Coordinates of C-alpha atoms in Angstrom, one line a residue:
X164 CA -23.3 -8.0 8.9
X165 CA -23.0 -4.4 7.7
X166 CA -20.1 -3.7 10.0
X167 CA -18.2 -6.7 8.6
X168 CA -17.9 -4.9 5.2
X169 CA -16.2 -2.0 6.8
X170 CA -13.4 -4.3 7.9
X171 CA -10.4 -3.8 5.6
X172 CA -8.8 -7.2 6.2
X173 CA -9.5 -10.3 8.3
X174 CA -6.6 -12.1 9.9
X175 CA -7.5 -15.5 11.4
X176 CA -5.3 -17.6 13.8
X177 CA -6.1 -20.8 11.8
X178 CA -7.7 -21.9 8.6
X179 CA -10.4 -23.4 10.8
X180 CA -11.4 -19.9 12.0
X181 CA -10.9 -18.5 8.5
X182 CA -13.5 -20.9 7.1
X183 CA -16.0 -19.7 9.8
X184 CA -15.3 -16.0 8.9
X185 CA -15.9 -16.8 5.3
X186 CA -19.1 -18.7 6.1
X187 CA -20.5 -16.0 8.4
X188 CA -19.3 -12.8 6.7
X189 CA -18.6 -14.0 3.1
X190 CA -15.1 -12.5 3.5
X191 CA -11.8 -14.1 3.0
X192 CA -9.3 -14.1 5.8
X193 CA -5.5 -14.5 5.9
X194 CA -4.3 -17.2 8.3
X195 CA -1.3 -16.2 10.5
X196 CA -0.8 -18.8 13.2
X197 CA 0.0 -17.4 16.6
X198 CA 3.6 -17.5 17.8
X199 CA 4.8 -19.9 20.5
X200 CA 7.8 -19.1 22.8
X201 CA 9.7 -22.2 21.5
X202 CA 12.9 -21.1 23.4
X203 CA 11.2 -21.8 26.7
X204 CA 10.7 -25.5 25.9
X205 CA 13.9 -27.5 25.6
X206 CA 14.1 -30.5 23.4
X207 CA 14.3 -33.9 25.3
X208 CA 14.4 -37.4 23.9
X209 CA 14.5 -39.2 27.3
X210 CA 10.9 -40.4 27.3
X211 CA 9.3 -42.2 30.2
X212 CA 6.4 -44.6 30.5
X213 CA 3.4 -42.2 31.0
X214 CA 1.1 -40.0 28.8
X215 CA 0.3 -36.3 29.6
X216 CA -2.8 -34.2 29.3
X217 CA -2.9 -30.6 30.4
X218 CA -5.3 -27.7 30.2
X219 CA -7.8 -25.7 32.2
X220 CA -10.1 -28.3 33.8
X221 CA -13.4 -27.2 32.3
X222 CA -15.9 -29.4 30.4
X223 CA -15.2 -28.3 26.8
X224 CA -11.6 -29.4 27.1
X225 CA -12.8 -33.1 27.4
X226 CA -10.3 -34.1 30.0
X227 CA -12.9 -36.4 31.4
X228 CA -12.9 -38.5 28.2
X229 CA -9.1 -38.9 28.4
X230 CA -9.3 -39.9 32.1
X231 CA -12.0 -42.4 31.4
X232 CA -10.1 -43.9 28.4
X233 CA -7.1 -44.5 30.6
X234 CA -9.2 -45.8 33.5
X235 CA -10.1 -48.5 30.9
X236 CA -6.4 -49.1 30.1
X237 CA -4.9 -49.9 33.6
X238 CA -1.6 -50.8 32.1
X239 CA -1.0 -47.3 30.9
X240 CA -0.2 -44.3 33.0
X241 CA -1.7 -40.9 32.6
X242 CA -0.6 -37.5 34.3
X243 CA -3.1 -34.6 34.2
X244 CA -1.9 -31.1 35.1
X245 CA -4.1 -28.1 35.3
X246 CA -6.5 -26.3 37.6
X247 CA -10.2 -25.4 37.3
X248 CA -13.7 -26.0 38.5
X249 CA -13.7 -29.7 37.5
X250 CA -10.5 -30.6 39.4
X251 CA -12.2 -32.3 42.4
X252 CA -14.5 -34.3 40.1
X253 CA -11.6 -35.5 37.9
X254 CA -9.5 -36.5 40.9
X255 CA -12.5 -38.6 42.2
X256 CA -13.1 -40.3 38.9
X257 CA -9.4 -41.1 38.2
X258 CA -8.2 -44.8 39.0
X259 CA -4.8 -45.7 40.3
X260 CA -3.0 -45.4 37.0
X261 CA -4.2 -41.8 36.5
X262 CA -2.7 -38.9 38.5
X263 CA -4.6 -35.7 38.4
X264 CA -2.0 -33.2 39.9
X265 CA -4.0 -30.0 39.7
X266 CA -2.2 -26.7 39.0
X267 CA 1.6 -27.0 38.8
X268 CA 4.4 -24.4 38.3
X269 CA 5.7 -24.0 34.8
X270 CA 9.0 -25.9 35.5
X271 CA 7.0 -28.9 36.6
X272 CA 4.7 -28.8 33.6
X273 CA 7.6 -28.4 31.2
X274 CA 9.5 -31.4 32.9
X275 CA 6.5 -33.6 32.6
X276 CA 6.0 -32.5 29.0
X277 CA 9.6 -33.3 28.1
X278 CA 9.6 -36.8 29.4
X279 CA 6.0 -37.9 28.5
X280 CA 5.6 -40.7 26.0
X281 CA 3.0 -38.6 24.2
X282 CA 0.7 -35.6 24.9
X283 CA -3.1 -36.4 24.6
X284 CA -5.4 -33.6 23.5
X285 CA -9.2 -34.0 23.0
X286 CA -10.4 -30.5 22.8
X287 CA -11.9 -28.9 19.6
X288 CA -9.9 -25.7 19.6
X289 CA -9.7 -22.8 17.2
X290 CA -6.0 -23.2 17.3
X291 CA -4.5 -24.8 20.4
X292 CA -1.1 -23.7 21.6
X293 CA -0.2 -26.4 24.1
X294 CA 0.2 -29.3 21.5
X295 CA 2.9 -27.1 19.9
X296 CA 4.6 -26.6 23.2
X297 CA 4.7 -30.4 23.7
X298 CA 6.1 -30.9 20.2
X299 CA 8.8 -28.2 21.0
X300 CA 9.9 -30.6 23.8
X301 CA 10.2 -33.4 21.2
X302 CA 7.0 -35.1 22.5
X303 CA 4.5 -36.4 19.9
X304 CA 0.8 -35.6 20.2
X305 CA -2.4 -37.8 20.0
X306 CA -5.1 -35.3 19.2
X307 CA -8.7 -35.0 18.2
X308 CA -8.6 -34.6 14.4
X309 CA -10.7 -31.5 14.1
X310 CA -10.3 -27.7 14.4
X311 CA -7.0 -26.2 14.9
X312 CA -5.3 -29.5 15.8
X313 CA -5.3 -30.3 12.1
X314 CA -2.9 -27.4 11.6
X315 CA -0.8 -27.8 14.8
X316 CA 0.0 -31.5 14.5
X317 CA 1.4 -33.3 11.5
X318 CA -0.2 -36.7 11.3
X319 CA 2.4 -39.5 10.9
X320 CA 5.3 -37.1 11.4
X321 CA 4.7 -35.6 14.9
X322 CA 1.6 -37.6 16.1
X323 CA -1.7 -39.0 15.1
X324 CA -5.4 -38.2 15.3
X325 CA -8.6 -39.7 16.5
X326 CA -11.7 -38.5 14.8
X327 CA -14.5 -38.8 17.4
X328 CA -14.6 -37.2 20.8
X329 CA -15.3 -40.5 22.5
X330 CA -13.6 -42.8 25.0
X331 CA -13.4 -45.6 22.5
X332 CA -11.8 -43.4 19.8
X333 CA -9.1 -42.3 22.3
X334 CA -8.4 -45.9 23.4
X335 CA -8.0 -46.9 19.8
X336 CA -5.6 -44.0 19.0
X337 CA -3.4 -44.8 22.0
X338 CA -3.2 -48.4 21.1
X339 CA -2.4 -47.5 17.5
X340 CA 0.4 -45.2 18.8
X341 CA 1.9 -48.0 20.9
X342 CA 1.7 -50.4 18.0
X343 CA 4.1 -48.1 16.1
X344 CA 7.1 -49.3 18.2
X345 CA 9.2 -48.0 21.0
X346 CA 9.8 -44.7 19.1
X347 CA 6.7 -44.1 17.1
X348 CA 8.0 -40.8 15.6
X349 CA 11.2 -38.9 15.2
X350 CA 11.3 -36.7 18.3
X351 CA 13.6 -34.2 16.6
X352 CA 11.0 -33.9 13.8
X353 CA 8.5 -32.8 16.5
X354 CA 10.9 -30.1 17.5
X355 CA 11.4 -28.9 13.9
X356 CA 7.7 -28.8 13.3
X357 CA 7.1 -26.7 16.5
X358 CA 9.8 -24.3 15.3
X359 CA 7.7 -23.4 12.4
X360 CA 5.4 -21.6 14.8
X361 CA 8.2 -19.5 16.3
X362 CA 8.0 -15.8 17.2
X363 CA 10.4 -15.0 14.3
X364 CA 8.0 -16.6 11.8
X365 CA 5.1 -14.8 13.3
X366 CA 6.8 -11.4 13.1
X367 CA 7.9 -12.0 9.5
X368 CA 4.4 -13.1 8.4
X369 CA 2.8 -10.0 10.2
X370 CA 5.4 -7.7 8.7
X371 CA 4.8 -9.2 5.2
X372 CA 1.1 -8.8 5.6
X373 CA 1.3 -5.2 6.7
X374 CA 3.7 -4.4 3.9
X375 CA 1.5 -6.0 1.3
X376 CA -1.9 -4.6 2.5
X377 CA -1.0 -1.5 4.4
X378 CA 1.9 0.0 2.5
X379 CA 2.9 3.6 2.7
X380 CA 2.7 6.2 0.0
X381 CA 4.9 9.2 0.3
X382 CA 4.0 12.2 -1.8
X383 CA 6.5 15.0 -1.7
X384 CA 4.8 18.2 -2.6
X385 CA 1.5 16.5 -1.8
X386 CA -0.4 19.7 -0.9
X387 CA -0.2 20.9 -4.5
X388 CA -2.6 20.4 -7.4
X389 CA -1.4 17.0 -8.6
X390 CA -0.6 15.8 -5.1
X391 CA -4.2 16.5 -4.0
X392 CA -5.7 14.6 -6.8
X393 CA -3.3 11.6 -6.3
X394 CA -4.3 11.6 -2.6
X395 CA -8.0 11.5 -3.5
X396 CA -7.3 8.5 -5.9
X397 CA -5.2 6.6 -3.3
X398 CA -8.0 7.1 -0.7
X399 CA -10.4 5.7 -3.1
X400 CA -8.4 2.7 -4.5
X401 CA -6.3 1.8 -1.4
X402 CA -8.2 3.1 1.6
X403 CA -6.3 0.7 3.9
X404 CA -2.9 2.3 3.1
X405 CA -1.1 5.2 4.7
X406 CA -0.7 8.3 2.7
X407 CA 1.9 10.8 3.8
X408 CA 2.2 14.3 2.4
X409 CA 5.7 15.6 2.7
X410 CA 5.4 19.3 2.0
X411 CA 6.5 22.7 3.2
X412 CA 3.0 24.0 2.7
X413 CA 0.0 22.8 4.8
X414 CA -3.1 21.7 3.0
X415 CA -5.8 24.3 2.5
X416 CA -3.3 27.3 2.9
X417 CA -2.4 29.7 0.2
X418 CA 0.9 29.5 -1.8
X419 CA 2.8 32.8 -1.2
X420 CA 4.4 32.5 -4.6
X421 CA 1.1 32.3 -6.5
X422 CA -1.2 35.3 -6.7
X423 CA -4.9 34.5 -5.9
X424 CA -3.9 30.9 -5.3
X425 CA -6.9 28.6 -4.5
X426 CA -6.1 25.3 -2.9
X427 CA -7.1 22.1 -4.9
X428 CA -9.4 21.1 -2.0
X429 CA -13.2 21.7 -2.4
X430 CA -15.1 23.6 0.3
X431 CA -15.1 21.7 3.5
X432 CA -12.9 18.9 2.1
X433 CA -9.8 17.8 4.0
X434 CA -6.8 16.2 2.3
X435 CA -6.9 12.5 3.1
X436 CA -3.2 12.3 4.0
X437 CA -1.0 12.8 7.1
X438 CA 0.8 16.0 6.7
X439 CA 4.6 15.9 7.5
X440 CA 6.3 19.3 7.3
X441 CA 9.2 18.7 5.0
X442 CA 11.6 21.0 3.0
X443 CA 13.1 18.8 0.3
X444 CA 16.0 21.2 0.1
X445 CA 17.2 19.6 3.3
X446 CA 17.8 16.0 4.2
X447 CA 14.4 14.3 4.9
X448 CA 13.7 13.2 8.5
X449 CA 10.4 11.5 9.5
X450 CA 8.7 11.4 12.8
X451 CA 9.4 8.2 14.9
X452 CA 5.7 7.2 14.5
X453 CA 6.2 6.6 10.7
X454 CA 7.9 3.4 9.7
X455 CA 8.8 3.1 6.0
X456 CA 9.2 -0.3 4.4
X457 CA 10.8 -1.6 1.2
X458 CA 7.4 -2.0 -0.3
X459 CA 6.4 1.6 0.0
X460 CA 6.1 4.0 -3.0
X461 CA 7.4 7.6 -3.4
X462 CA 5.7 10.1 -5.7
X463 CA 8.1 13.1 -6.1
X464 CA 6.1 16.2 -7.0
X465 CA 8.1 18.7 -5.0
X466 CA 9.4 21.4 -7.3
X467 CA 9.6 25.1 -8.1
X468 CA 8.0 25.0 -11.5
X469 CA 6.2 28.2 -12.5
X470 CA 8.2 29.9 -15.1
X471 CA 8.7 32.8 -15.4
X472 CA 8.2 33.7 -11.7
X473 CA 11.2 32.7 -9.6
X474 CA 14.9 33.7 -9.4
X475 CA 17.1 31.2 -11.3
X476 CA 18.7 29.9 -8.1
X477 CA 15.4 28.7 -6.7
X478 CA 14.8 26.3 -9.6
X479 CA 18.2 24.6 -9.0
X480 CA 18.0 24.5 -5.3
X481 CA 14.6 22.9 -5.0
X482 CA 14.6 20.7 -8.1
X483 CA 18.1 19.4 -7.9
X484 CA 18.8 19.4 -4.1
X485 CA 15.3 18.0 -3.6
X486 CA 15.9 15.1 -6.0
X487 CA 19.1 14.3 -4.2
X488 CA 17.5 14.3 -0.8
X489 CA 14.4 12.3 -1.9
X490 CA 16.6 9.6 -3.6
X491 CA 18.8 9.5 -0.4
X492 CA 15.5 9.0 1.6
X493 CA 14.6 6.1 -0.7
X494 CA 18.0 4.6 -0.4
X495 CA 18.0 4.9 3.4
X496 CA 14.8 2.9 3.8
X497 CA 15.3 0.5 0.9
X498 CA 12.3 1.9 -0.9
X499 CA 12.2 0.3 -4.4
X500 CA 9.4 2.2 -6.3
X501 CA 9.3 5.8 -7.2
X502 CA 7.5 8.1 -9.6
X503 CA 9.0 11.4 -10.6
X504 CA 6.9 14.1 -12.2
X505 CA 9.3 16.0 -14.5
X506 CA 8.2 18.4 -17.2
X507 CA 8.3 18.9 -21.0
X508 CA 10.7 21.8 -20.3
X509 CA 13.8 19.6 -20.8
X510 CA 12.9 19.4 -24.5
X511 CA 13.3 23.1 -24.9
X512 CA 11.2 25.5 -26.9
X513 CA 10.8 24.3 -30.5
X514 CA 8.0 23.5 -32.9
X515 CA 9.1 20.0 -33.8
X516 CA 7.3 17.1 -32.3
X517 CA 9.1 15.6 -29.3
X518 CA 9.4 11.9 -28.5
X519 CA 10.7 10.3 -25.4
X520 CA 13.9 9.6 -27.4
X521 CA 14.3 13.2 -28.6
X522 CA 17.6 14.7 -27.4
X523 CA 16.8 17.2 -24.5
X524 CA 17.9 20.7 -25.2
X525 CA 16.5 22.8 -22.3
X526 CA 16.8 26.5 -22.6
X527 CA 15.5 27.7 -19.2
X528 CA 16.7 27.2 -15.6
X529 CA 13.5 25.3 -14.9
X530 CA 14.1 22.9 -17.9
X531 CA 17.7 22.5 -17.0
X532 CA 17.0 21.7 -13.3
X533 CA 14.3 19.2 -14.2
X534 CA 16.6 17.4 -16.6
X535 CA 19.3 17.1 -14.0
X536 CA 16.7 15.9 -11.5
X537 CA 15.8 13.2 -14.0
X538 CA 19.4 12.1 -14.1
X539 CA 19.6 12.0 -10.3
X540 CA 16.6 9.7 -10.2
X541 CA 18.0 7.4 -12.9
X542 CA 21.2 7.1 -11.0
X543 CA 19.3 6.0 -7.9
X544 CA 17.4 3.5 -10.0
X545 CA 20.5 1.8 -11.4
X546 CA 21.9 1.5 -7.8
X547 CA 19.5 -1.6 -7.3
X548 CA 18.5 -4.1 -9.8
X549 CA 15.0 -4.4 -8.5
X550 CA 14.2 -0.7 -8.3
X551 CA 11.3 0.7 -10.3
X552 CA 11.3 4.3 -11.6
X553 CA 8.7 6.0 -13.7
X554 CA 9.4 9.5 -15.0
X555 CA 6.5 11.4 -16.5
X556 CA 6.8 14.5 -18.6
X557 CA 3.2 15.9 -18.7
X558 CA 1.9 18.5 -21.1
X559 CA -0.3 21.2 -19.7
X560 CA -2.1 19.6 -16.7
X561 CA -5.7 20.8 -16.2
X562 CA -8.5 20.2 -13.8
X563 CA -10.0 21.3 -10.5
X564 CA -7.5 23.5 -8.5
X565 CA -4.9 24.0 -11.2
X566 CA -4.6 27.8 -10.8
X567 CA -2.9 27.7 -14.2
X568 CA -3.0 28.0 -17.9
X569 CA -6.4 26.4 -18.6
X570 CA -8.1 28.3 -15.9
X571 CA -6.7 31.6 -17.1
X572 CA -7.7 30.6 -20.7
X573 CA -11.3 29.8 -19.7
X574 CA -11.8 33.1 -17.7
X575 CA -10.1 35.1 -20.5
X576 CA -12.5 33.7 -23.0
X577 CA -15.5 34.2 -20.7
X578 CA -14.5 37.8 -19.9
X579 CA -13.7 38.7 -23.5
X580 CA -10.0 39.2 -22.6
X581 CA -8.4 36.4 -24.6
X582 CA -7.4 36.5 -28.3
X583 CA -5.2 34.3 -30.3
X584 CA -1.7 35.8 -30.2
X585 CA -0.7 35.8 -33.8
X586 CA -1.7 32.2 -34.6
X587 CA -4.4 29.6 -33.9
X588 CA -2.4 26.5 -34.8
X589 CA -0.1 26.5 -31.8
X590 CA 0.0 22.9 -30.4
X591 CA -0.6 22.7 -26.7
X592 CA -0.2 19.0 -25.5
X593 CA -2.3 18.5 -22.4
X594 CA -3.6 15.9 -20.0
X595 CA -6.4 15.8 -17.5
X596 CA -5.1 15.8 -13.9
X597 CA -7.3 12.8 -12.9
X598 CA -6.0 10.9 -15.9
X599 CA -2.4 11.7 -15.1
X600 CA -2.6 10.4 -11.6
X601 CA -4.5 7.2 -12.6
X602 CA -1.7 6.6 -15.2
X603 CA 1.0 7.1 -12.6
X604 CA -0.6 4.6 -10.2
X605 CA -1.2 2.2 -13.1
X606 CA 2.6 2.3 -14.0
X607 CA 3.4 1.6 -10.3
X608 CA 1.3 -1.5 -10.3
X609 CA 2.3 -2.7 -13.8
X610 CA 6.0 -1.9 -14.1
X611 CA 8.3 -4.6 -12.5
X612 CA 11.7 -2.9 -12.5
X613 CA 13.9 -0.6 -14.4
X614 CA 13.5 3.1 -15.5
X615 CA 10.9 4.3 -17.9
X616 CA 10.0 7.6 -19.3
X617 CA 6.6 8.8 -20.6
X618 CA 5.3 11.9 -22.3
X619 CA 1.8 12.4 -20.8
X620 CA -0.7 13.9 -23.1
X621 CA -3.6 13.1 -25.4
X622 CA -2.6 11.7 -28.7
X623 CA -2.6 13.5 -31.0
X624 CA -1.9 16.8 -29.2
X625 CA -4.4 19.5 -29.7
X626 CA -4.1 23.0 -31.1
X627 CA -5.0 26.1 -29.1
X628 CA -8.0 26.6 -31.4
X629 CA -9.2 23.0 -30.7
X630 CA -8.9 23.6 -26.9
X631 CA -10.7 26.9 -27.0
X632 CA -13.6 25.5 -29.1
X633 CA -13.9 22.5 -26.8
X634 CA -14.0 24.7 -23.8
X635 CA -16.7 26.9 -25.3
X636 CA -18.8 23.8 -26.3
X637 CA -18.6 22.2 -22.9
X638 CA -19.3 25.2 -20.8
X639 CA -21.9 26.9 -23.2
X640 CA -19.8 30.0 -24.0
X641 CA -20.9 31.8 -27.1
X642 CA -18.2 34.4 -27.4
X643 CA -16.1 34.6 -30.5
X644 CA -12.4 34.7 -30.0
X645 CA -10.4 37.0 -32.3
X646 CA -6.8 36.8 -33.5
X647 CA -4.5 39.7 -32.9
X648 CA -1.5 39.9 -35.2
X649 CA 2.0 39.8 -33.8
X650 CA 2.8 43.4 -34.8
X651 CA 0.0 44.5 -32.4
X652 CA 0.1 42.0 -29.5
X653 CA 3.8 41.8 -28.8
X654 CA 4.2 45.6 -28.1
X655 CA 0.9 45.6 -26.2
X656 CA 2.1 42.7 -24.0
X657 CA 5.3 44.5 -23.3
X658 CA 3.5 47.7 -22.2
X659 CA 1.0 45.7 -20.0
X660 CA 3.9 43.7 -18.5
X661 CA 5.6 47.0 -17.6
X662 CA 2.4 48.0 -15.8
X663 CA 2.6 45.0 -13.5
X664 CA 1.0 42.4 -15.7
X665 CA -2.7 42.8 -14.8
X666 CA -4.8 39.9 -15.8
X667 CA -1.6 37.8 -16.0
X668 CA -0.6 39.2 -19.3
X669 CA 3.1 39.7 -19.9
X670 CA 5.5 39.4 -22.8
X671 CA 7.0 36.1 -21.5
X672 CA 3.5 34.5 -21.2
X673 CA 2.5 35.6 -24.7
X674 CA 5.7 34.2 -26.2
X675 CA 5.1 31.0 -24.3
X676 CA 1.6 30.8 -25.7
X677 CA 2.8 31.2 -29.2
X678 CA 5.3 28.4 -29.0
X679 CA 4.0 24.9 -29.4
X680 CA 4.4 22.3 -26.7
X681 CA 4.3 19.6 -29.3
X682 CA 5.0 16.3 -27.4
X683 CA 4.0 12.9 -28.7
X684 CA 1.8 10.8 -26.4
X685 CA 1.9 7.6 -28.6
X686 CA 4.0 5.7 -26.1
X687 CA 1.4 6.3 -23.4
X688 CA -1.5 5.4 -25.7
X689 CA 0.2 2.1 -26.5
X690 CA 1.1 1.3 -22.9
X691 CA -1.9 -0.8 -22.1
X692 CA -3.3 2.0 -19.9
X693 CA -7.1 2.5 -20.6
X694 CA -8.0 6.2 -20.9
X695 CA -11.0 7.1 -18.7
X696 CA -11.9 10.4 -20.4
X697 CA -11.7 11.9 -23.9
X698 CA -10.6 15.5 -24.0
X699 CA -14.2 16.8 -24.0
X700 CA -15.2 14.4 -21.4
X701 CA -12.4 15.6 -19.2
X702 CA -13.5 19.2 -19.6
X703 CA -17.1 18.1 -18.8
X704 CA -16.0 16.3 -15.6
X705 CA -14.0 19.4 -14.6
X706 CA -17.1 21.6 -15.3
X707 CA -19.2 19.2 -13.2
X708 CA -16.7 19.5 -10.3
X709 CA -17.4 23.2 -10.4
X710 CA -21.2 22.6 -10.3
X711 CA -21.3 23.7 -14.0
X712 CA -20.5 27.3 -12.9
X713 CA -17.2 27.7 -14.6
X714 CA -13.7 26.1 -14.7
X715 CA -11.3 26.7 -11.8

């Protein structure tokens, strides 16, 4: 029984089997009827005066009951086709009106099936394919009304049932069939019914099942901080799905552009996705083993984003060309759902509170490239009426493996190397990484179509003083944090920056710390998404992830 709970999904070949799965394992099963090669059985309405039974001649098929029933109806002819251990016994028990032919080639069986008055079927099968083959020939079926036959024969339209596996019940059913007239059912209706079990139907249902239950998630830039946390979430919530990490950097390896970079994976952890080496600056090509579907989802995290830190050209090349190639990839495979992680940089540097409706005025190459990338994604979305696009503009994202602002802040406080640069009331909108990825997945599953934009941060946004005090409280730091006036800190930062920016201190970073990232998270708060952590709870969770030894 334990192993049954490790099965992701059950598929049964009939409702009859599905009920047994539910009864035995207490698990629901999806019924997908097997496919029948309908094209091998041509329709025929030229019926002759005999009934047909065919199967492997073994006891559970109950051919002996059918033979005995026709033995007691000498005015009616029966042909039996099939080989098996009971062949000789059945030939011996058959009377003159019953012909037990044994095994016959397919063409002979098909011809007998096409011209039979009706096909008689007495077995209790999980599904039973041969009654459908008979109906494909336009031949009605008289079947035992139990098991798979209740799904393969339509009573009154393509045949009728008897409800006891007895000779008398079969005789009664045959007599009832004959009482219905020279043409008891519409032979063409038998054919139409059989076509509902075609190979095309089977392929469509299997495809739909796989797309619904085993969809693909493509994460560009999936090796990074946010991509790692999203992968962990998808593994937890949708373990049956395929997660593909399209990145230029393999999981667990350092980023050459980030000094002392630590991967977002914990010791011994492997990223639960399939790595596909991909440079989004070039058109995206997948290995032949990966089969995208229209039901898949793309999370576009690929970007050059640390600023300052890169030549201007690199922001435009990766962020704009990457957006073009990712949207072209979605277009090629008919993918309809995409999440794009943008930035608050398109708003530009200013103290005023920024709403999703605020006019973007980016003033850095990074901000400009991100705004253009947003427009590229929006152009993709309007290219199909059922396409779904969610653009998120996160504040400072913190959590395990960030290698960024909050980590530097914590270790600066802990080492006595951080001071408020000229002010304490700078607003730094922020979001916990686990909260961010949960929200993105929530929007994928609760947003039908169209484009939407969300600032992602706690509401209201916190000041740098609030953040520092919360960090100290959660981690038990007792250090006081001084404030250094501007007339001291700005020249000092310039000098330290000229020395190679030890401890990550430089004039650009100090200026960045002084300017508020004041975005409004009210739209997110009112979206229906239930937050899982308060700010202090998020810091505590991050602290716990580090075995309460620090924040990194």
